[in-house]
């Protein structure tokens, strides 16, 4: 009997236990050694061509055999059996001249499977389910079968949709419960299959059927990509709009090799996760060697780790494999559902994912592949020179385009043909097809042509209400089925919106239709509210700039999830021919638009000057023009300014120039690098090249590296400091940047490198200041440094290291969950048999943690590096294979391990129940209640106000300037004989930069003040009319002082009935990442690091300022407080501000409660990574405890009894909690 609520039934079962699929059908068929006659049977005895090998045909000619295979798998423990229809499409059946039999094959196979399932269900009393298997066919939409013609395809999207529709119809009519698109080697093929399925299920015949959809891809090798080149994450993004119940991987690899990719898919996907791997990799004879016991043992570990919801087997597996897997894994809970995708404001994909968080920098859409935007591109297309057109696409990507806009709208161009040919062509160019496409046309047929050729998740540009609601909705529903995001223009039946009121009216109407009627995810909606021309002198145009910015702000506040785009070229059209004015106007306009939420746009990023580089008078004129402050007067002033600028070219060098050029040339090169002077370096290098006739590589390896050698020696001997080193590196990069284009083909800059080092901030972490400093210092010492940036997955780090033949890998992290990822990396390196040294660094790392937790996972080759000053010596010892160094490390780490074991044994950890009896009891009165309860948002916090509260000591620590007692702290550090002068110089430059940052960056904050009470070890937050929220806390189990007291943060909150309260906050500084990146992209690491280090100080000062206001004003429990900043830094105030991840609250998952109660993402745009790092990186969050008896404390180590109790209270497994509390466990989990 059909379950009309099957999806919910399966959700319940998949959440309760691991479920199981069957083994490989082909494996079992082959074991029977069938002949041609067996395949033909009576029905096909006269068929005109051989049919041996057509396994799907056996459902009609040998149904008893197929049924028995199904039953054997079900009896072995399978919950799901798949129909014998892997190749049952007209496309695949053409090989056997059986296209006309497709419907019968699918109906027949489904009925055989249904009979088997019903019989076993009746015997066991347990429900069994039939999956309609839909294979990938033997054609691919994304790859050409012809090497000579990469744009050629031997199948079309519409052909596949028709074939899959026929197959799905037969399967449904045969009675299957589920449809599964499996063994996906080309995501575009899968899109066609799912397009067909969803379209079919909306027809009258099947609309009342509840048919869950399963999707299973296949990665072809250890690169973790499909045959068509997509990563697992990109595949997930491309297909998630079909809302599959279950998504996973199968085939190609064995369980051992597939683990990392299942973990990646599970980390990323919000569906249930399945995997049915092969029985190992194929052997030399095409067979599979993993026994049932071997495979079960591997999948048992998966289950222990909570990786899967559904397990089964593919090639080489038998019912015996399924039985062994079931017996080994059924005692483990399934993978819990989570929704990582919801943390992104936009998800797109090409071959690789493009993920945008709320605080993601402005997304740059490259528009040179647009016949309306590039005369050169149009010329190539008109001349049928698509090869040259592809080169333009490549250049766009190399210049930083994150999305590629394609437009072929021209009366002389066949848009459908051109779009199809070009998309097919760039699909074969990995450097281009890695990014998402923006399919841009006013002709919807052209848009569909582009969507039918792209396996990634695209943007459609665009639709509007211009032709009315019906046309708008028809296109919107089709775009949803293709799985694209959509740009919505602010047009309706009356025409273009040219005022603020019209813009918001049309956007609101469009949003409601798309979200509430078409069912489109709001994060897939991108509004373009029309950037129109200002500065024309016409009064009706004067507010166009201001109205656009106001509209962006309104959309972000009133249309949740929606994004905003806009092209800039129209804005300055009145000043065409005057690039100085146009570029400045674009930069200023974009600054204000992005501040209120514009997410993306079509811009020439390289032509946008930094705000600080725009002459103040011009910037003010641009602002007046944008905000329409002085009408026509401003336009006149802008035009006059343009004339003035033209007259200021070719200024003569000043006296200092003459003094510089009076020096000998070789001295100028050395002095420039050693002293960090970049003003003359390009001119000097050019002159040196012309006079000496040396090859560019010889100049780099000669005088330039000699100067960097001086820098390295001075730094190593303590006579030069980090800020100076980074300035020197900036000059070196500028010199090399000039010489690079001149280096002869076939030669590289790295011929004399000491070694190659791959650096990365690990997955889940976004902090990179320390890593960047290490990279600069190593680069200064002639190491080739490959910096992979932040949020780097394990596979990318290791794949890059193997590809680049790295001598060393260095990983960094700031938050404690990053420590677990470092252990994962070390373990995987050991599993792969790698021997590449692994350097460990970052704020939360330590020699003790490295020795105790990481080193055992990768013995002898894990080395903790505390700061940049040690990195060079460590790297040199490793590259030189210094056996004494490695022996010393081994002895040190073995001693640390031994000491750690002894300390655990010596340390008296008190039982949790005893600790609770000795909890801290507050004796002072409960603080007064806040004046106003609830959440308060500060959308734009004045950063000038927080500057006086900056704590400068950590700033100097970042730059590794440390004075000696009594000159360790600020401002005494300026008196230090060794570092004082450099500290003063750095501080002065920081003050200059700080002046710009407080106006260019944006501070945002949100606080919440709530009624709260303690219950046991936890705190309950109560809000009128809403569910209570529990904040879980931990208690000390090791005495930290003389008093016999064991502290818990909840001790400082009164019990129920006490009328106590607790506060929470999160504050962030936005814009620093983008600003630092701009500096770094020009080789200016010094200013890049300056921006990041100052942004960190600003956000800490913002948190201090906010807490001050809470104490004296917003809560007001200590209105009389008058403390100097030094006293604030010394925590002389009443109450505390503990933060998740810090000593008293080591569990970062507490941030989930803060983000939920404060709606942090919605209110200020700060987000959490899957490892609980905050984005943007300059972010701080925590609690407000007001009680005068409250204090900061160190939790110390906790015992297993508390871990088990904490896990039970949170509803988590002990293993999950042990992972989260790894840094404070007072025992070794594996030994318990």
Short mmCIF file of N, CA and C in Angstrom, two decimals, residues 804-941:
data_model
loop_
_atom_site.label_atom_id
_atom_site.label_comp_id
_atom_site.label_asym_id
_atom_site.label_seq_id
_atom_site.Cartn_x
_atom_site.Cartn_y
_atom_site.Cartn_z
N UNK A 804 52.52 20.99 -5.88
CA UNK A 804 53.64 21.93 -5.92
C UNK A 804 54.92 21.31 -5.36
N UNK A 805 54.84 20.02 -4.99
CA UNK A 805 56.01 19.34 -4.41
C UNK A 805 56.56 20.13 -3.23
N UNK A 806 55.68 20.50 -2.33
CA UNK A 806 56.05 21.37 -1.21
C UNK A 806 57.04 20.68 -0.28
N UNK A 807 57.97 21.47 0.24
CA UNK A 807 58.91 20.95 1.23
C UNK A 807 58.32 20.98 2.63
N UNK A 808 57.40 21.91 2.85
CA UNK A 808 56.80 22.10 4.17
C UNK A 808 55.36 22.54 4.00
N UNK A 809 54.49 22.11 4.91
CA UNK A 809 53.12 22.63 5.00
C UNK A 809 52.99 23.36 6.33
N UNK A 810 52.39 24.54 6.31
CA UNK A 810 52.15 25.28 7.55
C UNK A 810 50.68 25.59 7.70
N UNK A 811 50.09 25.24 8.84
CA UNK A 811 48.66 25.51 9.07
C UNK A 811 48.50 26.38 10.31
N UNK A 812 47.47 27.22 10.25
CA UNK A 812 47.26 28.20 11.30
C UNK A 812 45.79 28.26 11.69
N UNK A 813 45.53 28.70 12.91
CA UNK A 813 44.15 28.87 13.36
C UNK A 813 44.11 29.68 14.64
N UNK A 814 43.00 30.37 14.83
CA UNK A 814 42.86 31.21 16.02
C UNK A 814 41.91 30.60 17.05
N UNK A 815 40.87 29.90 16.57
CA UNK A 815 39.85 29.40 17.49
C UNK A 815 40.10 27.94 17.83
N UNK A 816 39.60 27.50 18.99
CA UNK A 816 39.91 26.15 19.44
C UNK A 816 39.39 25.05 18.51
N UNK A 817 38.23 25.19 17.81
CA UNK A 817 37.86 24.14 16.87
C UNK A 817 38.90 23.91 15.77
N UNK A 818 39.72 24.93 15.50
CA UNK A 818 40.76 24.78 14.49
C UNK A 818 41.79 23.74 14.91
N UNK A 819 41.94 23.55 16.22
CA UNK A 819 42.89 22.55 16.70
C UNK A 819 42.46 21.16 16.25
N UNK A 820 41.14 20.89 16.26
CA UNK A 820 40.65 19.58 15.81
C UNK A 820 40.93 19.39 14.33
N UNK A 821 40.76 20.46 13.53
CA UNK A 821 41.01 20.36 12.10
C UNK A 821 42.50 20.09 11.84
N UNK A 822 43.37 20.64 12.68
CA UNK A 822 44.80 20.37 12.53
C UNK A 822 45.10 18.90 12.80
N UNK A 823 44.42 18.32 13.78
CA UNK A 823 44.58 16.89 14.05
C UNK A 823 44.10 16.08 12.84
N UNK A 824 42.96 16.51 12.25
CA UNK A 824 42.45 15.82 11.05
C UNK A 824 43.47 15.86 9.91
N UNK A 825 44.08 17.03 9.73
CA UNK A 825 45.07 17.18 8.66
C UNK A 825 46.26 16.26 8.91
N UNK A 826 46.75 16.26 10.15
CA UNK A 826 47.88 15.41 10.48
C UNK A 826 47.54 13.93 10.27
N UNK A 827 46.34 13.53 10.69
CA UNK A 827 45.93 12.13 10.53
C UNK A 827 45.85 11.75 9.05
N UNK A 828 45.29 12.65 8.24
CA UNK A 828 45.15 12.35 6.82
C UNK A 828 46.52 12.28 6.15
N UNK A 829 47.43 13.14 6.56
CA UNK A 829 48.79 13.08 6.00
C UNK A 829 49.44 11.73 6.35
N UNK A 830 49.21 11.28 7.56
CA UNK A 830 49.75 9.99 7.97
C UNK A 830 49.10 8.85 7.19
N UNK A 831 47.77 8.94 7.00
CA UNK A 831 47.05 7.90 6.25
C UNK A 831 47.57 7.79 4.81
N UNK A 832 47.95 8.94 4.24
CA UNK A 832 48.43 8.95 2.85
C UNK A 832 49.91 8.57 2.74
N UNK A 833 50.54 8.37 3.87
CA UNK A 833 51.95 8.04 3.83
C UNK A 833 52.84 9.22 3.48
N UNK A 834 52.36 10.43 3.72
CA UNK A 834 53.16 11.62 3.40
C UNK A 834 54.31 11.77 4.40
N UNK A 835 55.37 12.43 3.96
CA UNK A 835 56.51 12.71 4.84
C UNK A 835 56.86 14.19 4.81
N UNK A 836 55.92 15.02 4.45
CA UNK A 836 56.15 16.46 4.40
C UNK A 836 55.99 17.04 5.80
N UNK A 837 56.97 17.78 6.31
CA UNK A 837 56.84 18.37 7.65
C UNK A 837 55.62 19.28 7.74
N UNK A 838 54.99 19.28 8.90
CA UNK A 838 53.79 20.07 9.14
C UNK A 838 54.06 21.06 10.27
N UNK A 839 54.04 22.36 9.94
CA UNK A 839 54.23 23.41 10.93
C UNK A 839 52.88 23.82 11.50
N UNK A 840 52.82 23.99 12.82
CA UNK A 840 51.59 24.33 13.51
C UNK A 840 51.75 25.71 14.13
N UNK A 841 50.80 26.63 13.87
CA UNK A 841 50.89 27.96 14.45
C UNK A 841 49.53 28.58 14.62
N UNK A 842 49.49 29.68 15.36
CA UNK A 842 48.23 30.37 15.60
C UNK A 842 48.00 30.59 17.07
N UNK A 843 47.07 31.49 17.37
CA UNK A 843 46.90 31.96 18.74
C UNK A 843 46.52 30.85 19.72
N UNK A 844 45.72 29.86 19.29
CA UNK A 844 45.27 28.84 20.24
C UNK A 844 46.23 27.65 20.29
N UNK A 845 47.18 27.59 19.39
CA UNK A 845 48.09 26.46 19.37
C UNK A 845 49.15 26.61 20.45
N UNK A 846 49.79 25.53 20.77
CA UNK A 846 50.84 25.55 21.78
C UNK A 846 51.75 24.36 21.56
N UNK A 847 52.91 24.41 22.16
CA UNK A 847 53.81 23.26 22.07
C UNK A 847 53.17 22.05 22.75
N UNK A 848 52.47 22.30 23.85
CA UNK A 848 51.85 21.19 24.57
C UNK A 848 50.77 20.52 23.74
N UNK A 849 49.89 21.32 23.13
CA UNK A 849 48.82 20.73 22.32
C UNK A 849 49.41 20.01 21.11
N UNK A 850 50.41 20.60 20.49
CA UNK A 850 51.03 19.96 19.34
C UNK A 850 51.63 18.61 19.74
N UNK A 851 52.33 18.59 20.86
CA UNK A 851 52.99 17.35 21.30
C UNK A 851 51.99 16.28 21.72
N UNK A 852 50.92 16.70 22.41
CA UNK A 852 49.99 15.73 23.00
C UNK A 852 48.93 15.29 22.01
N UNK A 853 48.45 16.20 21.15
CA UNK A 853 47.29 15.89 20.30
C UNK A 853 47.65 15.68 18.82
N UNK A 854 48.56 16.50 18.29
CA UNK A 854 48.82 16.46 16.84
C UNK A 854 49.98 15.53 16.51
N UNK A 855 51.06 15.63 17.26
CA UNK A 855 52.26 14.85 16.96
C UNK A 855 51.98 13.35 16.92
N UNK A 856 51.17 12.78 17.84
CA UNK A 856 50.89 11.34 17.75
C UNK A 856 50.18 10.94 16.46
N UNK A 857 49.42 11.89 15.85
CA UNK A 857 48.71 11.58 14.61
C UNK A 857 49.65 11.60 13.40
N UNK A 858 50.80 12.26 13.55
CA UNK A 858 51.76 12.37 12.44
C UNK A 858 53.15 12.44 13.06
N UNK A 859 53.64 11.34 13.60
CA UNK A 859 54.85 11.34 14.43
C UNK A 859 56.06 11.90 13.70
N UNK A 860 56.87 12.61 14.48
CA UNK A 860 58.19 13.11 14.06
C UNK A 860 58.15 14.30 13.11
N UNK A 861 56.99 14.59 12.53
CA UNK A 861 56.97 15.61 11.48
C UNK A 861 56.06 16.79 11.78
N UNK A 862 55.54 16.89 13.01
CA UNK A 862 54.71 18.04 13.41
C UNK A 862 55.55 18.94 14.31
N UNK A 863 55.65 20.20 13.97
CA UNK A 863 56.48 21.11 14.75
C UNK A 863 55.71 22.38 15.03
N UNK A 864 55.65 22.75 16.29
CA UNK A 864 54.99 23.98 16.72
C UNK A 864 55.93 25.17 16.51
N UNK A 865 55.40 26.22 15.87
CA UNK A 865 56.19 27.44 15.62
C UNK A 865 55.46 28.60 16.31
N UNK A 866 56.02 29.12 17.40
CA UNK A 866 55.29 30.13 18.18
C UNK A 866 55.12 31.47 17.50
N UNK A 867 56.08 31.89 16.67
CA UNK A 867 55.92 33.18 15.99
C UNK A 867 56.83 33.23 14.78
N UNK A 868 56.71 34.34 14.03
CA UNK A 868 57.43 34.46 12.76
C UNK A 868 58.94 34.43 12.93
N UNK A 869 59.42 34.92 14.07
CA UNK A 869 60.87 34.99 14.26
C UNK A 869 61.50 33.60 14.33
N UNK A 870 60.72 32.57 14.68
CA UNK A 870 61.25 31.21 14.75
C UNK A 870 61.07 30.45 13.43
N UNK A 871 60.20 30.96 12.57
CA UNK A 871 59.81 30.20 11.38
C UNK A 871 60.99 29.91 10.46
N UNK A 872 61.87 30.88 10.29
CA UNK A 872 62.97 30.71 9.34
C UNK A 872 63.93 29.62 9.79
N UNK A 873 64.30 29.65 11.07
CA UNK A 873 65.23 28.64 11.58
C UNK A 873 64.62 27.25 11.49
N UNK A 874 63.33 27.13 11.83
CA UNK A 874 62.67 25.83 11.75
C UNK A 874 62.63 25.34 10.30
N UNK A 875 62.23 26.24 9.38
CA UNK A 875 62.14 25.85 7.97
C UNK A 875 63.50 25.44 7.42
N UNK A 876 64.51 26.17 7.78
CA UNK A 876 65.86 25.86 7.29
C UNK A 876 66.31 24.49 7.80
N UNK A 877 66.04 24.21 9.06
CA UNK A 877 66.42 22.90 9.62
C UNK A 877 65.69 21.78 8.92
N UNK A 878 64.42 21.99 8.60
CA UNK A 878 63.63 20.94 7.96
C UNK A 878 64.07 20.72 6.51
N UNK A 879 64.26 21.81 5.79
CA UNK A 879 64.66 21.69 4.38
C UNK A 879 66.03 21.05 4.26
N UNK A 880 66.90 21.36 5.22
CA UNK A 880 68.25 20.79 5.21
C UNK A 880 68.29 19.40 5.83
N UNK A 881 67.10 18.89 6.23
CA UNK A 881 66.99 17.56 6.83
C UNK A 881 67.98 17.40 7.99
N UNK A 882 67.93 18.37 8.89
CA UNK A 882 68.79 18.38 10.08
C UNK A 882 68.31 17.32 11.06
N UNK A 883 68.99 16.18 11.09
CA UNK A 883 68.54 15.06 11.92
C UNK A 883 68.63 15.39 13.41
N UNK A 884 69.62 16.19 13.80
CA UNK A 884 69.72 16.57 15.22
C UNK A 884 68.52 17.41 15.64
N UNK A 885 68.11 18.33 14.75
CA UNK A 885 66.93 19.16 15.06
C UNK A 885 65.70 18.28 15.28
N UNK A 886 65.48 17.33 14.36
CA UNK A 886 64.30 16.46 14.49
C UNK A 886 64.40 15.57 15.71
N UNK A 887 65.59 15.12 16.04
CA UNK A 887 65.78 14.30 17.23
C UNK A 887 65.48 15.11 18.49
N UNK A 888 65.93 16.37 18.50
CA UNK A 888 65.65 17.24 19.65
C UNK A 888 64.14 17.47 19.80
N UNK A 889 63.46 17.67 18.67
CA UNK A 889 62.01 17.87 18.72
C UNK A 889 61.33 16.64 19.30
N UNK A 890 61.75 15.45 18.82
CA UNK A 890 61.16 14.21 19.34
C UNK A 890 61.35 14.12 20.86
N UNK A 891 62.55 14.40 21.33
CA UNK A 891 62.81 14.32 22.77
C UNK A 891 61.96 15.33 23.54
N UNK A 892 61.88 16.56 23.00
CA UNK A 892 61.07 17.59 23.65
C UNK A 892 59.61 17.16 23.76
N UNK A 893 59.06 16.66 22.63
CA UNK A 893 57.64 16.34 22.61
C UNK A 893 57.34 15.09 23.46
N UNK A 894 58.27 14.15 23.47
CA UNK A 894 58.06 12.99 24.34
C UNK A 894 58.07 13.41 25.80
N UNK A 895 58.92 14.37 26.14
CA UNK A 895 58.96 14.88 27.51
C UNK A 895 57.66 15.63 27.84
N UNK A 896 57.18 16.44 26.86
CA UNK A 896 55.91 17.16 27.08
C UNK A 896 54.76 16.18 27.26
N UNK A 897 54.74 15.12 26.46
CA UNK A 897 53.69 14.10 26.59
C UNK A 897 53.75 13.44 27.96
N UNK A 898 54.95 13.09 28.38
CA UNK A 898 55.12 12.45 29.68
C UNK A 898 54.68 13.37 30.81
N UNK A 899 55.09 14.64 30.72
CA UNK A 899 54.69 15.61 31.75
C UNK A 899 53.18 15.79 31.77
N UNK A 900 52.57 15.80 30.58
CA UNK A 900 51.12 15.95 30.50
C UNK A 900 50.41 14.78 31.17
N UNK A 901 50.88 13.57 30.86
CA UNK A 901 50.27 12.38 31.47
C UNK A 901 50.41 12.42 32.98
N UNK A 902 51.60 12.81 33.46
CA UNK A 902 51.82 12.89 34.91
C UNK A 902 50.95 13.96 35.54
N UNK A 903 50.78 15.09 34.81
CA UNK A 903 49.98 16.19 35.38
C UNK A 903 48.53 15.79 35.53
N UNK A 904 48.03 15.01 34.55
CA UNK A 904 46.65 14.52 34.66
C UNK A 904 46.52 13.57 35.85
N UNK A 905 47.54 12.73 36.00
CA UNK A 905 47.50 11.77 37.11
C UNK A 905 47.63 12.47 38.46
N UNK A 906 48.49 13.53 38.49
CA UNK A 906 48.69 14.25 39.76
C UNK A 906 47.51 15.13 40.12
N UNK A 907 46.88 15.70 39.08
CA UNK A 907 45.85 16.69 39.31
C UNK A 907 44.63 16.05 39.95
N UNK A 908 44.20 16.60 41.04
CA UNK A 908 43.04 16.07 41.74
C UNK A 908 41.78 16.66 41.10
N UNK A 909 41.10 15.86 40.33
CA UNK A 909 39.85 16.29 39.72
C UNK A 909 38.71 15.78 40.58
N UNK A 910 37.93 16.71 41.08
CA UNK A 910 36.86 16.37 42.02
C UNK A 910 35.61 15.95 41.25
N UNK A 911 34.88 15.01 41.81
CA UNK A 911 33.64 14.55 41.19
C UNK A 911 32.67 15.71 41.03
N UNK A 912 31.93 15.69 39.93
CA UNK A 912 31.03 16.81 39.63
C UNK A 912 30.03 17.05 40.75
N UNK A 913 29.44 16.01 41.28
CA UNK A 913 28.43 16.20 42.34
C UNK A 913 29.04 16.90 43.55
N UNK A 914 30.30 16.57 43.88
CA UNK A 914 30.96 17.24 45.00
C UNK A 914 31.23 18.71 44.68
N UNK A 915 31.62 18.96 43.44
CA UNK A 915 31.87 20.36 43.02
C UNK A 915 30.61 21.20 43.13
N UNK A 916 29.49 20.61 42.75
CA UNK A 916 28.23 21.34 42.81
C UNK A 916 27.87 21.71 44.25
N UNK A 917 28.26 20.86 45.18
CA UNK A 917 27.99 21.17 46.59
C UNK A 917 28.84 22.34 47.07
N UNK A 918 29.96 22.57 46.37
CA UNK A 918 30.87 23.63 46.77
C UNK A 918 30.88 24.76 45.75
N UNK A 919 29.72 25.02 45.16
CA UNK A 919 29.58 26.10 44.20
C UNK A 919 29.77 27.44 44.89
N UNK A 920 30.08 28.46 44.08
CA UNK A 920 30.21 29.80 44.61
C UNK A 920 28.83 30.38 44.90
N UNK A 921 28.68 31.04 46.06
CA UNK A 921 27.40 31.64 46.44
C UNK A 921 27.60 33.14 46.55
N UNK A 922 26.87 33.90 45.75
CA UNK A 922 26.95 35.36 45.79
C UNK A 922 26.34 35.88 47.09
N UNK A 923 27.01 36.85 47.69
CA UNK A 923 26.50 37.43 48.94
C UNK A 923 26.01 38.86 48.75
N UNK A 924 26.46 39.52 47.68
CA UNK A 924 26.02 40.90 47.44
C UNK A 924 24.61 40.89 46.85
N UNK A 925 23.91 42.04 46.93
CA UNK A 925 22.53 42.10 46.40
C UNK A 925 22.51 41.89 44.88
N UNK A 926 21.39 41.37 44.39
CA UNK A 926 21.19 41.21 42.95
C UNK A 926 21.17 42.58 42.29
N UNK A 927 21.87 42.74 41.15
CA UNK A 927 21.89 44.06 40.47
C UNK A 927 20.48 44.49 40.07
N UNK A 928 20.26 45.81 39.93
CA UNK A 928 18.94 46.28 39.50
C UNK A 928 18.63 45.82 38.08
N UNK A 929 17.34 45.73 37.74
CA UNK A 929 16.98 45.29 36.38
C UNK A 929 17.30 46.36 35.35
N UNK A 930 17.57 45.94 34.11
CA UNK A 930 17.77 46.93 33.04
C UNK A 930 16.52 47.78 32.84
N UNK A 931 16.74 48.98 32.35
CA UNK A 931 15.61 49.88 32.11
C UNK A 931 14.71 49.32 31.00
N UNK A 932 15.34 48.75 29.95
CA UNK A 932 14.59 48.19 28.83
C UNK A 932 15.15 46.80 28.51
N UNK A 933 14.25 45.83 28.43
CA UNK A 933 14.67 44.49 28.06
C UNK A 933 14.55 44.29 26.55
N UNK A 934 15.30 43.33 26.03
CA UNK A 934 15.20 43.01 24.60
C UNK A 934 16.48 43.32 23.86
N UNK A 935 16.35 43.38 22.55
CA UNK A 935 17.51 43.52 21.67
C UNK A 935 17.62 44.95 21.16
N UNK A 936 18.84 45.46 21.15
CA UNK A 936 19.10 46.79 20.60
C UNK A 936 20.21 46.68 19.57
N UNK A 937 19.98 47.28 18.41
CA UNK A 937 20.93 47.17 17.29
C UNK A 937 21.60 48.52 17.05
N UNK A 938 22.90 48.49 16.86
CA UNK A 938 23.67 49.69 16.50
C UNK A 938 24.18 49.47 15.08
N UNK A 939 23.45 50.01 14.11
CA UNK A 939 23.77 49.71 12.71
C UNK A 939 25.04 50.39 12.24
N UNK A 940 25.39 51.50 12.85
CA UNK A 940 26.61 52.20 12.45
C UNK A 940 27.20 52.86 13.68
N UNK A 941 28.13 52.16 14.31
CA UNK A 941 28.73 52.64 15.57
C UNK A 941 29.89 53.57 15.24
#
